[in-house]
GROMACS .gro file of C-alpha atoms in nm:
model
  116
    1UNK     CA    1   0.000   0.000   0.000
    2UNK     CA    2   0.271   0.213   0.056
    3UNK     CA    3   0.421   0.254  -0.264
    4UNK     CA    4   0.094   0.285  -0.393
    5UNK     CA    5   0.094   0.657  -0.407
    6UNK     CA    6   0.397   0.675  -0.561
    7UNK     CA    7   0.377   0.397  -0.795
    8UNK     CA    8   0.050   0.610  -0.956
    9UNK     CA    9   0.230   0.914  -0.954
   10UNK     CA   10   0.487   0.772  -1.118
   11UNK     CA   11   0.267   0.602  -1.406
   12UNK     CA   12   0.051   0.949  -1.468
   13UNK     CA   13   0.400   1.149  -1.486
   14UNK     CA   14   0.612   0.919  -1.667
   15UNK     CA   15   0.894   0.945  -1.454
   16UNK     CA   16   1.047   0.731  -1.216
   17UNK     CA   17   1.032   0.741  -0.833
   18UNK     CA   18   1.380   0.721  -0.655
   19UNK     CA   19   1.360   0.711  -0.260
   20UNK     CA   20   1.706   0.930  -0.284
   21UNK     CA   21   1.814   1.160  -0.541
   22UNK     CA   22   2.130   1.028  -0.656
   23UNK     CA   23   2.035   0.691  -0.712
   24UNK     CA   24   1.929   0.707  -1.079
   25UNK     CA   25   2.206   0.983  -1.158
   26UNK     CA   26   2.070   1.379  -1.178
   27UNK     CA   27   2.064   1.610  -1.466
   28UNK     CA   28   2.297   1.951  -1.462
   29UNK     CA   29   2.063   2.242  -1.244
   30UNK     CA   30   1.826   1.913  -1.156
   31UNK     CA   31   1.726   2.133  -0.867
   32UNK     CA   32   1.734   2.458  -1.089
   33UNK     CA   33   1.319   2.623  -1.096
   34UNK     CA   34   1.360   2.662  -1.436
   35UNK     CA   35   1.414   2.339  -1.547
   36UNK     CA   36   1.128   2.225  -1.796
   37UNK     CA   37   0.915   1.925  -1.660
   38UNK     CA   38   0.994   1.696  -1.944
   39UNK     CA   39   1.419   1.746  -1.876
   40UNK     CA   40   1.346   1.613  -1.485
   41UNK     CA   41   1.466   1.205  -1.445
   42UNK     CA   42   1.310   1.095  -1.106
   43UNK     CA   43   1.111   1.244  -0.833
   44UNK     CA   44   1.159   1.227  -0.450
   45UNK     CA   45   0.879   1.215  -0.168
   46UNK     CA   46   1.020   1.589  -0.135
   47UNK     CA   47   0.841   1.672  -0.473
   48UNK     CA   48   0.520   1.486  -0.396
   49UNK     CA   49   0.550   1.694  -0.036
   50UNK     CA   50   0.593   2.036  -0.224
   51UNK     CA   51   0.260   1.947  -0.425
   52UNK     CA   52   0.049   1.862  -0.151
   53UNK     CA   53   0.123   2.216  -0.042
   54UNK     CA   54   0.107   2.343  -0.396
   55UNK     CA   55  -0.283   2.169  -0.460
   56UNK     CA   56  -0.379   2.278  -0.056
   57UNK     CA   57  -0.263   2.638  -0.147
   58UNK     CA   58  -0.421   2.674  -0.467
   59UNK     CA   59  -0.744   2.493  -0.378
   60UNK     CA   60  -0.803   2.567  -0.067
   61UNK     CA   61  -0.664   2.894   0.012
   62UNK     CA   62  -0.973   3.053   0.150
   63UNK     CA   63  -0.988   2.774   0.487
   64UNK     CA   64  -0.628   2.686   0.523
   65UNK     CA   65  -0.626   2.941   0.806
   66UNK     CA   66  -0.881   2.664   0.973
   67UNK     CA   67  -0.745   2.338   0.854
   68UNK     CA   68  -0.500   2.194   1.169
   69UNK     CA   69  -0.453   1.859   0.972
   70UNK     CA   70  -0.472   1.840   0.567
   71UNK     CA   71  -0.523   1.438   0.627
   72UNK     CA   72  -0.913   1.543   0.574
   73UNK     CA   73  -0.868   1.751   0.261
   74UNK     CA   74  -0.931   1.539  -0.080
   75UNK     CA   75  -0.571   1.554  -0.280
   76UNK     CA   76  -0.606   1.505  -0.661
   77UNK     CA   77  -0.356   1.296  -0.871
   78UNK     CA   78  -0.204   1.489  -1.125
   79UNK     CA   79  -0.347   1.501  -1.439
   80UNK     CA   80   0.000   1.485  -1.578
   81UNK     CA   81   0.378   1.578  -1.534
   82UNK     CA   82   0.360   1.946  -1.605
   83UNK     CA   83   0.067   1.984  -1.348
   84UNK     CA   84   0.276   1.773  -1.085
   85UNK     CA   85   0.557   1.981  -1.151
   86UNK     CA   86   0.408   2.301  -1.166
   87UNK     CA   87   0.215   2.224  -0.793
   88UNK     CA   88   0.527   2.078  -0.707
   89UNK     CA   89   0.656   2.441  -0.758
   90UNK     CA   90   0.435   2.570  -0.626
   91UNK     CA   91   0.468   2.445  -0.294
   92UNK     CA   92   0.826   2.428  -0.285
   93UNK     CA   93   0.776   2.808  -0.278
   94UNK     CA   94   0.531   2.822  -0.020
   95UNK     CA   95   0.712   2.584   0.240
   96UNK     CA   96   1.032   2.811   0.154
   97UNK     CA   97   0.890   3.154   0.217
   98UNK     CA   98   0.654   3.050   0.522
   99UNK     CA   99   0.810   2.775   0.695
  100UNK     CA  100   0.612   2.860   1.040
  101UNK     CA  101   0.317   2.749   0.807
  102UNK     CA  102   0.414   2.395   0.780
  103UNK     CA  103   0.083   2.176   0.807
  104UNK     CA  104   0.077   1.824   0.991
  105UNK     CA  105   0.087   1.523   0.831
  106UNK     CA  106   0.299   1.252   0.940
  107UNK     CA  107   0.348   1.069   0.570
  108UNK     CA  108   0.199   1.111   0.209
  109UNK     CA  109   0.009   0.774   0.254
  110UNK     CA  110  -0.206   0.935   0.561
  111UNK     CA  111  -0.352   1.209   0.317
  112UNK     CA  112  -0.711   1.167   0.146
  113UNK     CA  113  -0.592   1.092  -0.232
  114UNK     CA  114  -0.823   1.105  -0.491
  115UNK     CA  115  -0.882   0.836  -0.777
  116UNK     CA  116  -0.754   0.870  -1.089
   0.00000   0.00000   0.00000
């Protein structure tokens, strides 16, 4: 069940899922914001992390000042890479610039997914 989540995300974005980031070798500015979705070789738990925040942001802007736990929130699967990467972004940004606003969740596998 686990790997679940990531085993999906993988399949709608094409791209592998590595559980570090060396071990299927990086691309030159791999970590670079500019980097085009379709140049990126793997994704970490780190970039499935960043879009949770990105979708929560986005979607529910308006009542994250009442959420305490995102677990009851439905998350959507991406539709495809760019949209993973772009919420992935997304949220990156967000948990950079307002780290005091880090929601709880334990792990990805505790969130509300939605189907696919």
């Amino acid at each position: 069940m686990k790997a679940s989540i990531f085993s999906t995300i993988e399949r709608i974005i094409e791209t592998p899922y590595v559980e570090t980031p060396l071990d299927m070798g990086s691309v030159c500015f791999e970590s670079d914001d500019e980097l085009r979705a379709e140049f990126l070789l793997q994704f970490t738990a780190y970039d499935v992390v960043n879009y949770v925040y990105g979708v929560v942001y986005q979607l529910y802007w308006k009542e994250i000042t009442k959420i305490e736990s995102i677990s009851i929130l439905k998350i959507p699967y991406p539709v495809d890479a760019t949209f993973f990467w772009q919420y992935s972004s997304i949220g990156k940004k967000i948990r950079s610039e307002n780290p005091i606003q880090e929601m709880e969740f334990i792990s990805v596998h505790e969130l509300n997914w939605e189907s696919v």
